[in-house]
Amino acid sequence: MKATGIVRRIDELGRIVIPKEIRKTLRIKEGENLEIYVDSDENIILRKHSLMNKINDFAQNFAEAIYSFIKHDIIITDTNTVIACAGQSKKDYLNKPISEKLQNSIIRRENILEKYEKNYSVIEGKEESGTYTISSIIANGDAVGLVMIASNEEKITEIEERVAKIASQFLGKYLEE
């Protein structure tokens, strides 16, 4: 565990303030849920809560099944991280933080079809050029991630857009059960 040297007092209601620098580094936003754990050494552990963490293996198998059919990169994210990926970019994207643009797409619950070649960024610090479609995953009324289908070589069409929408709706329903 990395020590930060920051000390905080617990107030009369049992609250502590997580310093802004730590929230920014860990991408913790106002209103976001945190899980609280106590380990065997009685350390308190805070972890960002994600419904999508529960389905990582399922999402990976799902992405690979879709990829075997459409042969374009499939990216499935939660609100912060690529949790599943199939295609040429798998090793570049898997378990990496998503770009701010994708985070904003989730917040806005966007469904996008970019038919013409355009620059895009799946993860921070890596820009690519190609066509793509994005469909937000909604579970229990909350935007919890997205499905993205991207290609740097061939054009993405309405068929891939429909596949992304079906995949995101399926994952949303799966999470609700």
N, CA and C atoms as an extended XYZ file, in Angstrom:
531
Properties=species:S:1:pos:R:3:atomname:S:1:resname:S:1:resid:I:1 pbc="F F F"
N         0.849       -1.174        0.000 N   MET     1
C         0.000        0.000        0.000 CA  MET     1
C         0.892        1.233        0.000 C   MET     1
N         0.486        2.251       -0.755 N   LYS     2
C         1.269        3.470       -0.895 CA  LYS     2
C         0.797        4.505        0.130 C   LYS     2
N         1.714        5.019        0.940 N   ALA     3
C         1.377        6.041        1.927 CA  ALA     3
C         1.347        7.408        1.260 C   ALA     3
N         0.360        8.223        1.644 N   THR     4
C         0.246        9.551        1.050 CA  THR     4
C         0.699       10.643        2.004 C   THR     4
N         0.749       10.360        3.295 N   GLY     5
C         1.152       11.361        4.265 CA  GLY     5
C         0.055       12.341        4.616 C   GLY     5
N        -1.165       12.075        4.186 N   ILE     6
C        -2.288       12.964        4.466 CA  ILE     6
C        -3.093       12.380        5.626 C   ILE     6
N        -3.388       13.231        6.609 N   VAL     7
C        -4.173       12.803        7.769 CA  VAL     7
C        -5.490       13.566        7.749 C   VAL     7
N        -6.587       12.868        7.983 N   ARG     8
C        -7.908       13.491        8.038 CA  ARG     8
C        -8.602       13.090        9.333 C   ARG     8
N        -9.351       14.027        9.888 N   ARG     9
C       -10.112       13.796       11.116 CA  ARG     9
C       -11.518       13.318       10.746 C   ARG     9
N       -12.061       12.397       11.547 N   ILE    10
C       -13.438       11.940       11.369 CA  ILE    10
C       -14.342       12.924       12.098 C   ILE    10
N       -15.400       13.403       11.414 N   ASP    11
C       -16.304       14.367       12.062 CA  ASP    11
C       -17.317       13.648       12.946 C   ASP    11
N       -18.206       14.433       13.583 N   GLU    12
C       -19.166       13.881       14.544 CA  GLU    12
C       -20.165       12.904       13.920 C   GLU    12
N       -20.309       12.935       12.585 N   LEU    13
C       -21.208       11.998       11.899 CA  LEU    13
C       -20.456       10.796       11.313 C   LEU    13
N       -19.153       10.688       11.613 N   GLY    14
C       -18.366        9.555       11.139 CA  GLY    14
C       -17.837        9.719        9.723 C   GLY    14
N       -17.854       10.945        9.198 N   ARG    15
C       -17.418       11.192        7.823 CA  ARG    15
C       -15.958       11.611        7.779 C   ARG    15
N       -15.315       11.261        6.661 N   ILE    16
C       -13.972       11.778        6.378 CA  ILE    16
C       -13.997       12.347        4.964 C   ILE    16
N       -13.104       13.264        4.693 N   VAL    17
C       -13.001       13.853        3.365 CA  VAL    17
C       -11.819       13.206        2.656 C   VAL    17
N       -12.068       12.691        1.461 N   ILE    18
C       -10.986       12.164        0.640 CA  ILE    18
C       -10.399       13.365       -0.100 C   ILE    18
N        -9.100       13.613        0.071 N   PRO    19
C        -8.491       14.800       -0.547 CA  PRO    19
C        -8.705       14.860       -2.057 C   PRO    19
N        -8.857       16.092       -2.540 N   LYS    20
C        -9.128       16.333       -3.951 CA  LYS    20
C        -8.078       15.685       -4.859 C   LYS    20
N        -6.801       15.749       -4.466 N   GLU    21
C        -5.739       15.186       -5.284 CA  GLU    21
C        -5.927       13.679       -5.462 C   GLU    21
N        -6.326       12.996       -4.400 N   ILE    22
C        -6.548       11.549       -4.472 CA  ILE    22
C        -7.785       11.257       -5.310 C   ILE    22
N        -8.867       12.026       -5.120 N   ARG    23
C       -10.083       11.821       -5.929 CA  ARG    23
C        -9.786       12.013       -7.407 C   ARG    23
N        -8.978       13.022       -7.718 N   LYS    24
C        -8.639       13.293       -9.117 CA  LYS    24
C        -7.780       12.163       -9.688 C   LYS    24
N        -6.776       11.729       -8.957 N   THR    25
C        -5.893       10.655       -9.407 CA  THR    25
C        -6.668        9.361       -9.640 C   THR    25
N        -7.588        9.043       -8.737 N   LEU    26
C        -8.355        7.794       -8.835 CA  LEU    26
C        -9.648        7.952       -9.628 C   LEU    26
N        -9.893        9.148      -10.146 N   ARG    27
C       -11.089        9.445      -10.954 CA  ARG    27
C       -12.371        9.167      -10.171 C   ARG    27
N       -12.400        9.595       -8.933 N   ILE    28
C       -13.600        9.464       -8.114 CA  ILE    28
C       -14.375       10.767       -8.235 C   ILE    28
N       -15.620       10.656       -8.703 N   LYS    29
C       -16.440       11.841       -8.924 CA  LYS    29
C       -17.487       11.983       -7.818 C   LYS    29
N       -17.985       13.197       -7.661 N   GLU    30
C       -19.041       13.474       -6.695 CA  GLU    30
C       -20.257       12.601       -7.017 C   GLU    30
N       -20.816       11.980       -5.994 N   GLY    31
C       -22.000       11.140       -6.161 CA  GLY    31
C       -21.685        9.695       -6.507 C   GLY    31
N       -20.413        9.385       -6.751 N   GLU    32
C       -20.024        8.018       -7.105 CA  GLU    32
C       -20.059        7.128       -5.862 C   GLU    32
N       -20.429        5.865       -6.052 N   ASN    33
C       -20.496        4.913       -4.942 CA  ASN    33
C       -19.131        4.287       -4.688 C   ASN    33
N       -18.817        4.111       -3.397 N   LEU    34
C       -17.589        3.432       -2.984 CA  LEU    34
C       -17.966        2.233       -2.124 C   LEU    34
N       -17.235        1.135       -2.277 N   GLU    35
C       -17.416       -0.033       -1.435 CA  GLU    35
C       -16.429        0.085       -0.278 C   GLU    35
N       -16.865       -0.328        0.912 N   ILE    36
C       -16.012       -0.248        2.095 CA  ILE    36
C       -15.745       -1.663        2.589 C   ILE    36
N       -14.467       -2.002        2.735 N   TYR    37
C       -14.048       -3.320        3.202 CA  TYR    37
C       -13.160       -3.163        4.429 C   TYR    37
N       -13.083       -4.198        5.223 N   VAL    38
C       -12.114       -4.285        6.303 CA  VAL    38
C       -11.334       -5.568        6.052 C   VAL    38
N        -9.997       -5.466        5.958 N   ASP    39
C        -9.197       -6.671        5.700 CA  ASP    39
C        -8.823       -7.352        7.008 C   ASP    39
N        -8.061       -8.434        6.914 N   SER    40
C        -7.724       -9.231        8.108 CA  SER    40
C        -6.850       -8.468        9.105 C   SER    40
N        -6.143       -7.442        8.644 N   ASP    41
C        -5.313       -6.616        9.539 CA  ASP    41
C        -6.075       -5.405       10.073 C   ASP    41
N        -7.390       -5.401        9.892 N   GLU    42
C        -8.278       -4.323       10.318 CA  GLU    42
C        -7.990       -2.992        9.620 C   GLU    42
N        -7.514       -3.055        8.382 N   ASN    43
C        -7.359       -1.865        7.551 CA  ASN    43
C        -8.687       -1.614        6.847 C   ASN    43
N        -9.075       -0.353        6.749 N   ILE    44
C       -10.284        0.016        6.018 CA  ILE    44
C        -9.883        0.269        4.568 C   ILE    44
N       -10.595       -0.381        3.657 N   ILE    45
C       -10.291       -0.263        2.234 CA  ILE    45
C       -11.508        0.309        1.524 C   ILE    45
N       -11.298        1.365        0.749 N   LEU    46
C       -12.341        1.938       -0.089 CA  LEU    46
C       -12.057        1.543       -1.527 C   LEU    46
N       -13.100        1.125       -2.234 N   ARG    47
C       -12.947        0.740       -3.639 CA  ARG    47
C       -14.119        1.291       -4.420 C   ARG    47
N       -13.844        1.783       -5.617 N   LYS    48
C       -14.927        2.278       -6.458 CA  LYS    48
C       -15.874        1.132       -6.770 C   LYS    48
N       -17.161        1.390       -6.616 N   HIS    49
C       -18.170        0.361       -6.874 CA  HIS    49
C       -18.542        0.373       -8.347 C   HIS    49
N       -18.610       -0.807       -8.931 N   SER    50
C       -19.034       -0.934      -10.315 CA  SER    50
C       -19.866       -2.193      -10.457 C   SER    50
N       -21.104       -2.023      -10.911 N   LEU    51
C       -21.937       -3.190      -11.213 CA  LEU    51
C       -21.247       -4.078      -12.231 C   LEU    51
N       -20.545       -3.467      -13.165 N   MET    52
C       -19.923       -4.192      -14.259 CA  MET    52
C       -18.820       -5.139      -13.784 C   MET    52
N       -18.190       -4.865      -12.628 N   ASN    53
C       -17.142       -5.753      -12.116 CA  ASN    53
C       -17.655       -7.174      -11.919 C   ASN    53
N       -18.943       -7.305      -11.670 N   LYS    54
C       -19.527       -8.616      -11.404 CA  LYS    54
C       -19.592       -9.485      -12.654 C   LYS    54
N       -19.462       -8.884      -13.830 N   ILE    55
C       -19.644       -9.656      -15.065 CA  ILE    55
C       -18.426       -9.629      -15.978 C   ILE    55
N       -17.246       -9.352      -15.448 N   ASN    56
C       -16.052       -9.237      -16.289 CA  ASN    56
C       -15.831      -10.454      -17.184 C   ASN    56
N       -15.849      -11.659      -16.608 N   ASP    57
C       -15.604      -12.867      -17.400 CA  ASP    57
C       -16.704      -13.066      -18.434 C   ASP    57
N       -17.954      -12.856      -18.012 N   PHE    58
C       -19.078      -12.990      -18.933 CA  PHE    58
C       -18.932      -11.984      -20.076 C   PHE    58
N       -18.595      -10.733      -19.747 N   ALA    59
C       -18.460       -9.680      -20.759 CA  ALA    59
C       -17.335      -10.014      -21.739 C   ALA    59
N       -16.240      -10.597      -21.251 N   GLN    60
C       -15.132      -10.966      -22.139 CA  GLN    60
C       -15.573      -12.038      -23.129 C   GLN    60
N       -16.259      -13.068      -22.640 N   ASN    61
C       -16.760      -14.123      -23.523 CA  ASN    61
C       -17.779      -13.570      -24.513 C   ASN    61
N       -18.624      -12.661      -24.049 N   PHE    62
C       -19.637      -12.028      -24.886 CA  PHE    62
C       -18.968      -11.221      -26.002 C   PHE    62
N       -17.934      -10.438      -25.659 N   ALA    63
C       -17.210       -9.634      -26.645 CA  ALA    63
C       -16.550      -10.535      -27.695 C   ALA    63
N       -15.960      -11.626      -27.256 N   GLU    64
C       -15.309      -12.532      -28.201 CA  GLU    64
C       -16.323      -13.198      -29.129 C   GLU    64
N       -17.514      -13.511      -28.608 N   ALA    65
C       -18.557      -14.104      -29.446 CA  ALA    65
C       -19.010      -13.112      -30.522 C   ALA    65
N       -19.189      -11.860      -30.141 N   ILE    66
C       -19.584      -10.838      -31.114 CA  ILE    66
C       -18.477      -10.643      -32.154 C   ILE    66
N       -17.228      -10.594      -31.692 N   TYR    67
C       -16.092      -10.403      -32.594 CA  TYR    67
C       -16.021      -11.521      -33.632 C   TYR    67
N       -16.299      -12.745      -33.230 N   SER    68
C       -16.224      -13.868      -34.173 CA  SER    68
C       -17.228      -13.707      -35.309 C   SER    68
N       -18.268      -12.926      -35.077 N   PHE    69
C       -19.292      -12.709      -36.095 CA  PHE    69
C       -18.996      -11.482      -36.963 C   PHE    69
N       -18.655      -10.342      -36.338 N   ILE    70
C       -18.533       -9.108      -37.121 CA  ILE    70
C       -17.099       -8.700      -37.469 C   ILE    70
N       -16.101       -9.291      -36.811 N   LYS    71
C       -14.677       -9.055      -37.121 CA  LYS    71
C       -14.226       -7.602      -36.997 C   LYS    71
N       -14.850       -6.848      -36.098 N   HIS    72
C       -14.390       -5.502      -35.739 CA  HIS    72
C       -14.098       -5.506      -34.242 C   HIS    72
N       -13.220       -4.597      -33.798 N   ASP    73
C       -12.905       -4.517      -32.377 CA  ASP    73
C       -14.172       -4.259      -31.557 C   ASP    73
N       -14.334       -5.009      -30.473 N   ILE    74
C       -15.449       -4.839      -29.546 CA  ILE    74
C       -14.852       -4.427      -28.209 C   ILE    74
N       -15.334       -3.320      -27.671 N   ILE    75
C       -14.845       -2.816      -26.388 CA  ILE    75
C       -16.045       -2.662      -25.464 C   ILE    75
N       -15.952       -3.238      -24.268 N   ILE    76
C       -17.005       -3.088      -23.257 CA  ILE    76
C       -16.364       -2.438      -22.046 C   ILE    76
N       -16.997       -1.371      -21.552 N   THR    77
C       -16.424       -0.630      -20.429 CA  THR    77
C       -17.423       -0.528      -19.279 C   THR    77
N       -16.886       -0.231      -18.092 N   ASP    78
C       -17.735        0.294      -17.031 CA  ASP    78
C       -17.562        1.808      -17.109 C   ASP    78
N       -17.829        2.548      -16.074 N   THR    79
C       -17.745        4.010      -16.168 CA  THR    79
C       -16.310        4.535      -16.174 C   THR    79
N       -15.328        3.664      -15.904 N   ASN    80
C       -13.939        4.116      -15.822 CA  ASN    80
C       -12.927        3.292      -16.593 C   ASN    80
N       -13.225        2.025      -16.839 N   THR    81
C       -12.212        1.084      -17.306 CA  THR    81
C       -12.744        0.198      -18.423 C   THR    81
N       -11.861       -0.239      -19.310 N   VAL    82
C       -12.210       -1.254      -20.300 CA  VAL    82
C       -12.224       -2.596      -19.562 C   VAL    82
N       -13.409       -3.225      -19.474 N   ILE    83
C       -13.511       -4.488      -18.728 CA  ILE    83
C       -13.474       -5.707      -19.648 C   ILE    83
N       -13.734       -5.512      -20.937 N   ALA    84
C       -13.686       -6.617      -21.892 CA  ALA    84
C       -13.359       -6.053      -23.261 C   ALA    84
N       -12.617       -6.839      -24.033 N   CYS    85
C       -12.219       -6.371      -25.356 CA  CYS    85
C       -11.883       -7.577      -26.218 C   CYS    85
N       -12.294       -7.522      -27.462 N   ALA    86
C       -11.947       -8.576      -28.422 CA  ALA    86
C       -11.538       -7.921      -29.721 C   ALA    86
N       -10.537       -8.492      -30.371 N   GLY    87
C       -10.057       -7.943      -31.619 CA  GLY    87
C        -8.591       -7.582      -31.525 C   GLY    87
N        -8.131       -6.807      -32.498 N   GLN    88
C        -6.716       -6.467      -32.592 CA  GLN    88
C        -6.222       -5.621      -31.425 C   GLN    88
N        -7.098       -4.844      -30.805 N   SER    89
C        -6.683       -3.906      -29.761 CA  SER    89
C        -6.797       -4.470      -28.352 C   SER    89
N        -7.106       -5.745      -28.213 N   LYS    90
C        -7.356       -6.332      -26.893 CA  LYS    90
C        -6.226       -6.039      -25.904 C   LYS    90
N        -4.996       -6.319      -26.284 N   LYS    91
C        -3.887       -6.138      -25.341 CA  LYS    91
C        -3.631       -4.660      -25.035 C   LYS    91
N        -3.997       -3.764      -25.958 N   ASP    92
C        -3.779       -2.338      -25.741 CA  ASP    92
C        -4.808       -1.717      -24.801 C   ASP    92
N        -6.026       -2.265      -24.795 N   TYR    93
C        -7.133       -1.621      -24.083 CA  TYR    93
C        -7.538       -2.287      -22.768 C   TYR    93
N        -7.459       -3.595      -22.693 N   LEU    94
C        -8.037       -4.330      -21.565 CA  LEU    94
C        -7.499       -3.842      -20.224 C   LEU    94
N        -8.419       -3.546      -19.311 N   ASN    95
C        -8.140       -3.095      -17.935 CA  ASN    95
C        -7.476       -1.721      -17.857 C   ASN    95
N        -7.563       -0.938      -18.916 N   LYS    96
C        -6.995        0.419      -18.900 CA  LYS    96
C        -8.111        1.438      -18.685 C   LYS    96
N        -7.787        2.599      -18.095 N   PRO    97
C        -8.794        3.652      -17.907 CA  PRO    97
C        -9.273        4.203      -19.246 C   PRO    97
N       -10.574        4.417      -19.363 N   ILE    98
C       -11.128        4.935      -20.612 CA  ILE    98
C       -10.893        6.439      -20.718 C   ILE    98
N       -10.994        6.941      -21.936 N   SER    99
C       -10.780        8.367      -22.185 CA  SER    99
C       -11.911        9.196      -21.582 C   SER    99
N       -11.624       10.454      -21.379 N   GLU   100
C       -12.624       11.377      -20.853 CA  GLU   100
C       -13.819       11.484      -21.802 C   GLU   100
N       -13.563       11.409      -23.104 N   LYS   101
C       -14.646       11.477      -24.094 CA  LYS   101
C       -15.616       10.309      -23.919 C   LYS   101
N       -15.082        9.105      -23.703 N   LEU   102
C       -15.963        7.959      -23.472 CA  LEU   102
C       -16.703        8.085      -22.146 C   LEU   102
N       -16.018        8.584      -21.119 N   GLN   103
C       -16.701        8.811      -19.837 CA  GLN   103
C       -17.875        9.764      -20.030 C   GLN   103
N       -17.667       10.835      -20.795 N   ASN   104
C       -18.740       11.794      -21.052 CA  ASN   104
C       -19.869       11.163      -21.863 C   ASN   104
N       -19.521       10.267      -22.795 N   SER   105
C       -20.546        9.570      -23.576 CA  SER   105
C       -21.435        8.721      -22.672 C   SER   105
N       -20.835        8.097      -21.663 N   ILE   106
C       -21.605        7.294      -20.706 CA  ILE   106
C       -22.524        8.202      -19.897 C   ILE   106
N       -21.977        9.283      -19.383 N   ILE   107
C       -22.768       10.221      -18.576 CA  ILE   107
C       -23.961       10.746      -19.368 C   ILE   107
N       -23.734       11.063      -20.657 N   ARG   108
C       -24.797       11.598      -21.518 CA  ARG   108
C       -25.671       10.490      -22.123 C   ARG   108
N       -25.344        9.228      -21.828 N   ARG   109
C       -26.099        8.065      -22.336 CA  ARG   109
C       -26.189        8.075      -23.854 C   ARG   109
N       -25.068        8.335      -24.478 N   GLU   110
C       -25.051        8.505      -25.926 CA  GLU   110
C       -25.101        7.181      -26.678 C   GLU   110
N       -25.714        7.245      -27.837 N   ASN   111
C       -25.653        6.204      -28.850 CA  ASN   111
C       -25.171        6.913      -30.106 C   ASN   111
N       -23.990        6.524      -30.588 N   ILE   112
C       -23.345        7.238      -31.683 CA  ILE   112
C       -22.989        6.258      -32.796 C   ILE   112
N       -23.183        6.692      -34.025 N   LEU   113
C       -22.659        5.975      -35.189 CA  LEU   113
C       -21.823        6.974      -35.974 C   LEU   113
N       -20.519        6.758      -36.017 N   GLU   114
C       -19.609        7.612      -36.772 CA  GLU   114
C       -19.215        6.851      -38.035 C   GLU   114
N       -19.926        7.142      -39.143 N   LYS   115
C       -19.738        6.410      -40.406 CA  LYS   115
C       -18.483        6.833      -41.157 C   LYS   115
N       -18.042        8.054      -40.918 N   TYR   116
C       -16.904        8.583      -41.659 CA  TYR   116
C       -15.680        8.617      -40.759 C   TYR   116
N       -14.530        8.367      -41.342 N   GLU   117
C       -13.294        8.286      -40.564 CA  GLU   117
C       -13.098        9.538      -39.715 C   GLU   117
N       -12.788        9.303      -38.467 N   LYS   118
C       -12.649       10.386      -37.501 CA  LYS   118
C       -11.663        9.936      -36.424 C   LYS   118
N       -10.980       10.892      -35.801 N   ASN   119
C       -10.107       10.563      -34.679 CA  ASN   119
C       -10.961       10.250      -33.452 C   ASN   119
N       -10.556        9.225      -32.721 N   TYR   120
C       -11.247        8.858      -31.478 CA  TYR   120
C       -10.224        8.306      -30.495 C   TYR   120
N       -10.604        8.287      -29.234 N   SER   121
C        -9.715        7.802      -28.192 CA  SER   121
C       -10.502        6.891      -27.256 C   SER   121
N       -10.114        5.626      -27.193 N   VAL   122
C       -10.754        4.678      -26.276 CA  VAL   122
C       -10.150        4.823      -24.893 C   VAL   122
N        -8.811        4.869      -24.836 N   ILE   123
C        -8.116        5.027      -23.562 CA  ILE   123
C        -7.326        6.331      -23.589 C   ILE   123
N        -7.025        6.832      -22.410 N   GLU   124
C        -6.268        8.083      -22.304 CA  GLU   124
C        -4.907        7.937      -22.969 C   GLU   124
N        -4.528        8.947      -23.745 N   GLY   125
C        -3.196        8.989      -24.330 CA  GLY   125
C        -3.013        8.202      -25.611 C   GLY   125
N        -4.083        7.602      -26.141 N   LYS   126
C        -3.948        6.847      -27.394 CA  LYS   126
C        -5.069        7.253      -28.338 C   LYS   126
N        -4.707        8.019      -29.356 N   GLU   127
C        -5.694        8.457      -30.344 CA  GLU   127
C        -5.553        7.626      -31.599 C   GLU   127
N        -6.703        7.269      -32.175 N   GLU   128
C        -6.729        6.469      -33.399 CA  GLU   128
C        -7.653        7.136      -34.394 C   GLU   128
N        -7.642        6.614      -35.608 N   SER   129
C        -8.511        7.139      -36.644 CA  SER   129
C        -9.274        5.988      -37.267 C   SER   129
N       -10.577        6.170      -37.428 N   GLY   130
C       -11.404        5.132      -38.016 CA  GLY   130
C       -12.870        5.455      -37.836 C   GLY   130
N       -13.696        4.443      -38.005 N   THR   131
C       -15.133        4.603      -37.790 CA  THR   131
C       -15.534        3.771      -36.583 C   THR   131
N       -16.644        4.153      -35.938 N   TYR   132
C       -17.049        3.466      -34.713 CA  TYR   132
C       -18.516        3.697      -34.420 C   TYR   132
N       -19.016        2.874      -33.514 N   THR   133
C       -20.346        3.076      -32.959 CA  THR   133
C       -20.259        2.850      -31.459 C   THR   133
N       -21.036        3.619      -30.724 N   ILE   134
C       -21.068        3.536      -29.262 CA  ILE   134
C       -22.515        3.394      -28.824 C   ILE   134
N       -22.746        2.519      -27.850 N   SER   135
C       -24.072        2.382      -27.253 CA  SER   135
C       -23.919        2.245      -25.742 C   SER   135
N       -24.598        3.097      -25.001 N   SER   136
C       -24.500        3.102      -23.544 CA  SER   136
C       -25.235        1.923      -22.932 C   SER   136
N       -24.674        1.397      -21.845 N   ILE   137
C       -25.297        0.313      -21.088 CA  ILE   137
C       -26.056        0.949      -19.927 C   ILE   137
N       -27.356        0.712      -19.870 N   ILE   138
C       -28.206        1.256      -18.818 CA  ILE   138
C       -28.748        0.089      -18.000 C   ILE   138
N       -28.527        0.133      -16.684 N   ALA   139
C       -29.046       -0.903      -15.783 CA  ALA   139
C       -29.711       -0.218      -14.601 C   ALA   139
N       -30.939       -0.602      -14.321 N   ASN   140
C       -31.708       -0.009      -13.221 CA  ASN   140
C       -31.748        1.511      -13.302 C   ASN   140
N       -31.816        2.032      -14.514 N   GLY   141
C       -31.915        3.468      -14.727 CA  GLY   141
C       -30.602        4.216      -14.682 C   GLY   141
N       -29.493        3.532      -14.394 N   ASP   142
C       -28.185        4.176      -14.315 CA  ASP   142
C       -27.327        3.807      -15.522 C   ASP   142
N       -26.566        4.782      -16.023 N   ALA   143
C       -25.602        4.510      -17.083 CA  ALA   143
C       -24.377        3.881      -16.417 C   ALA   143
N       -24.073        2.625      -16.764 N   VAL   144
C       -23.016        1.884      -16.065 CA  VAL   144
C       -21.825        1.533      -16.950 C   VAL   144
N       -21.902        1.851      -18.234 N   GLY   145
C       -20.809        1.532      -19.140 CA  GLY   145
C       -21.240        1.716      -20.578 C   GLY   145
N       -20.452        1.149      -21.491 N   LEU   146
C       -20.824        1.230      -22.902 CA  LEU   146
C       -20.238        0.070      -23.688 C   LEU   146
N       -20.829       -0.128      -24.855 N   VAL   147
C       -20.310       -1.077      -25.838 CA  VAL   147
C       -19.865       -0.245      -27.034 C   VAL   147
N       -18.648       -0.500      -27.493 N   MET   148
C       -18.111        0.227      -28.636 CA  MET   148
C       -17.623       -0.786      -29.668 C   MET   148
N       -17.961       -0.553      -30.911 N   ILE   149
C       -17.439       -1.341      -32.021 CA  ILE   149
C       -16.664       -0.369      -32.899 C   ILE   149
N       -15.402       -0.695      -33.160 N   ALA   150
C       -14.538        0.229      -33.897 CA  ALA   150
C       -13.758       -0.502      -34.979 C   ALA   150
N       -13.429        0.246      -36.041 N   SER   151
C       -12.605       -0.304      -37.110 CA  SER   151
C       -11.714        0.786      -37.673 C   SER   151
N       -10.442        0.456      -37.844 N   ASN   152
C        -9.497        1.393      -38.457 CA  ASN   152
C        -9.371        1.148      -39.950 C   ASN   152
N       -10.018        0.073      -40.449 N   GLU   153
C        -9.864       -0.292      -41.854 CA  GLU   153
C       -11.171       -0.197      -42.635 C   GLU   153
N       -12.213       -0.863      -42.148 N   GLU   154
C       -13.493       -0.879      -42.856 CA  GLU   154
C       -14.469        0.081      -42.187 C   GLU   154
N       -15.482        0.488      -42.929 N   LYS   155
C       -16.487        1.390      -42.363 CA  LYS   155
C       -17.456        0.620      -41.477 C   LYS   155
N       -17.796        1.233      -40.368 N   ILE   156
C       -18.827        0.699      -39.481 CA  ILE   156
C       -20.176        1.117      -40.072 C   ILE   156
N       -21.129        0.201      -40.093 N   THR   157
C       -22.432        0.466      -40.713 CA  THR   157
C       -23.549        0.394      -39.684 C   THR   157
N       -24.776        0.571      -40.168 N   GLU   158
C       -25.946        0.476      -39.295 CA  GLU   158
C       -26.088       -0.915      -38.685 C   GLU   158
N       -25.562       -1.930      -39.362 N   ILE   159
C       -25.627       -3.296      -38.814 CA  ILE   159
C       -24.819       -3.377      -37.521 C   ILE   159
N       -23.593       -2.865      -37.536 N   GLU   160
C       -22.769       -2.861      -36.323 CA  GLU   160
C       -23.388       -1.971      -35.252 C   GLU   160
N       -24.021       -0.875      -35.679 N   GLU   161
C       -24.710       -0.009      -34.718 CA  GLU   161
C       -25.805       -0.796      -34.005 C   GLU   161
N       -26.580       -1.577      -34.750 N   ARG   162
C       -27.641       -2.387      -34.141 CA  ARG   162
C       -27.062       -3.462      -33.217 C   ARG   162
N       -25.947       -4.062      -33.640 N   VAL   163
C       -25.295       -5.070      -32.798 CA  VAL   163
C       -24.852       -4.445      -31.478 C   VAL   163
N       -24.263       -3.252      -31.532 N   ALA   164
C       -23.824       -2.560      -30.313 CA  ALA   164
C       -25.019       -2.242      -29.411 C   ALA   164
N       -26.132       -1.793      -29.992 N   LYS   165
C       -27.328       -1.484      -29.202 CA  LYS   165
C       -27.901       -2.738      -28.549 C   LYS   165
N       -27.957       -3.825      -29.328 N   ILE   166
C       -28.471       -5.086      -28.775 CA  ILE   166
C       -27.560       -5.563      -27.640 C   ILE   166
N       -26.246       -5.498      -27.854 N   ALA   167
C       -25.293       -5.926      -26.832 CA  ALA   167
C       -25.432       -5.091      -25.565 C   ALA   167
N       -25.549       -3.768      -25.710 N   SER   168
C       -25.660       -2.911      -24.524 CA  SER   168
C       -26.975       -3.153      -23.793 C   SER   168
N       -28.059       -3.350      -24.535 N   GLN   169
C       -29.346       -3.643      -23.889 CA  GLN   169
C       -29.305       -4.995      -23.191 C   GLN   169
N       -28.680       -5.983      -23.821 N   PHE   170
C       -28.564       -7.302      -23.207 CA  PHE   170
C       -27.765       -7.218      -21.917 C   PHE   170
N       -26.614       -6.552      -21.946 N   LEU   171
C       -25.789       -6.430      -20.730 CA  LEU   171
C       -26.533       -5.671      -19.632 C   LEU   171
N       -27.277       -4.628      -20.013 N   GLY   172
C       -28.067       -3.886      -19.030 CA  GLY   172
C       -29.103       -4.764      -18.364 C   GLY   172
N       -29.819       -5.549      -19.147 N   LYS   173
C       -30.827       -6.473      -18.593 CA  LYS   173
C       -30.175       -7.544      -17.740 C   LYS   173
N       -29.027       -8.041      -18.178 N   TYR   174
C       -28.290       -9.064      -17.430 CA  TYR   174
C       -27.913       -8.543      -16.048 C   TYR   174
N       -27.470       -7.290      -15.982 N   LEU   175
C       -27.075       -6.687      -14.701 CA  LEU   175
C       -28.270       -6.465      -13.781 C   LEU   175
N       -29.438       -6.281      -14.346 N   GLU   176
C       -30.629       -6.034      -13.532 CA  GLU   176
C       -31.145       -7.283      -12.839 C   GLU   176
N       -30.766       -8.453      -13.340 N   GLU   177
C       -31.242       -9.703      -12.749 CA  GLU   177
C       -30.484      -10.090      -11.519 C   GLU   177
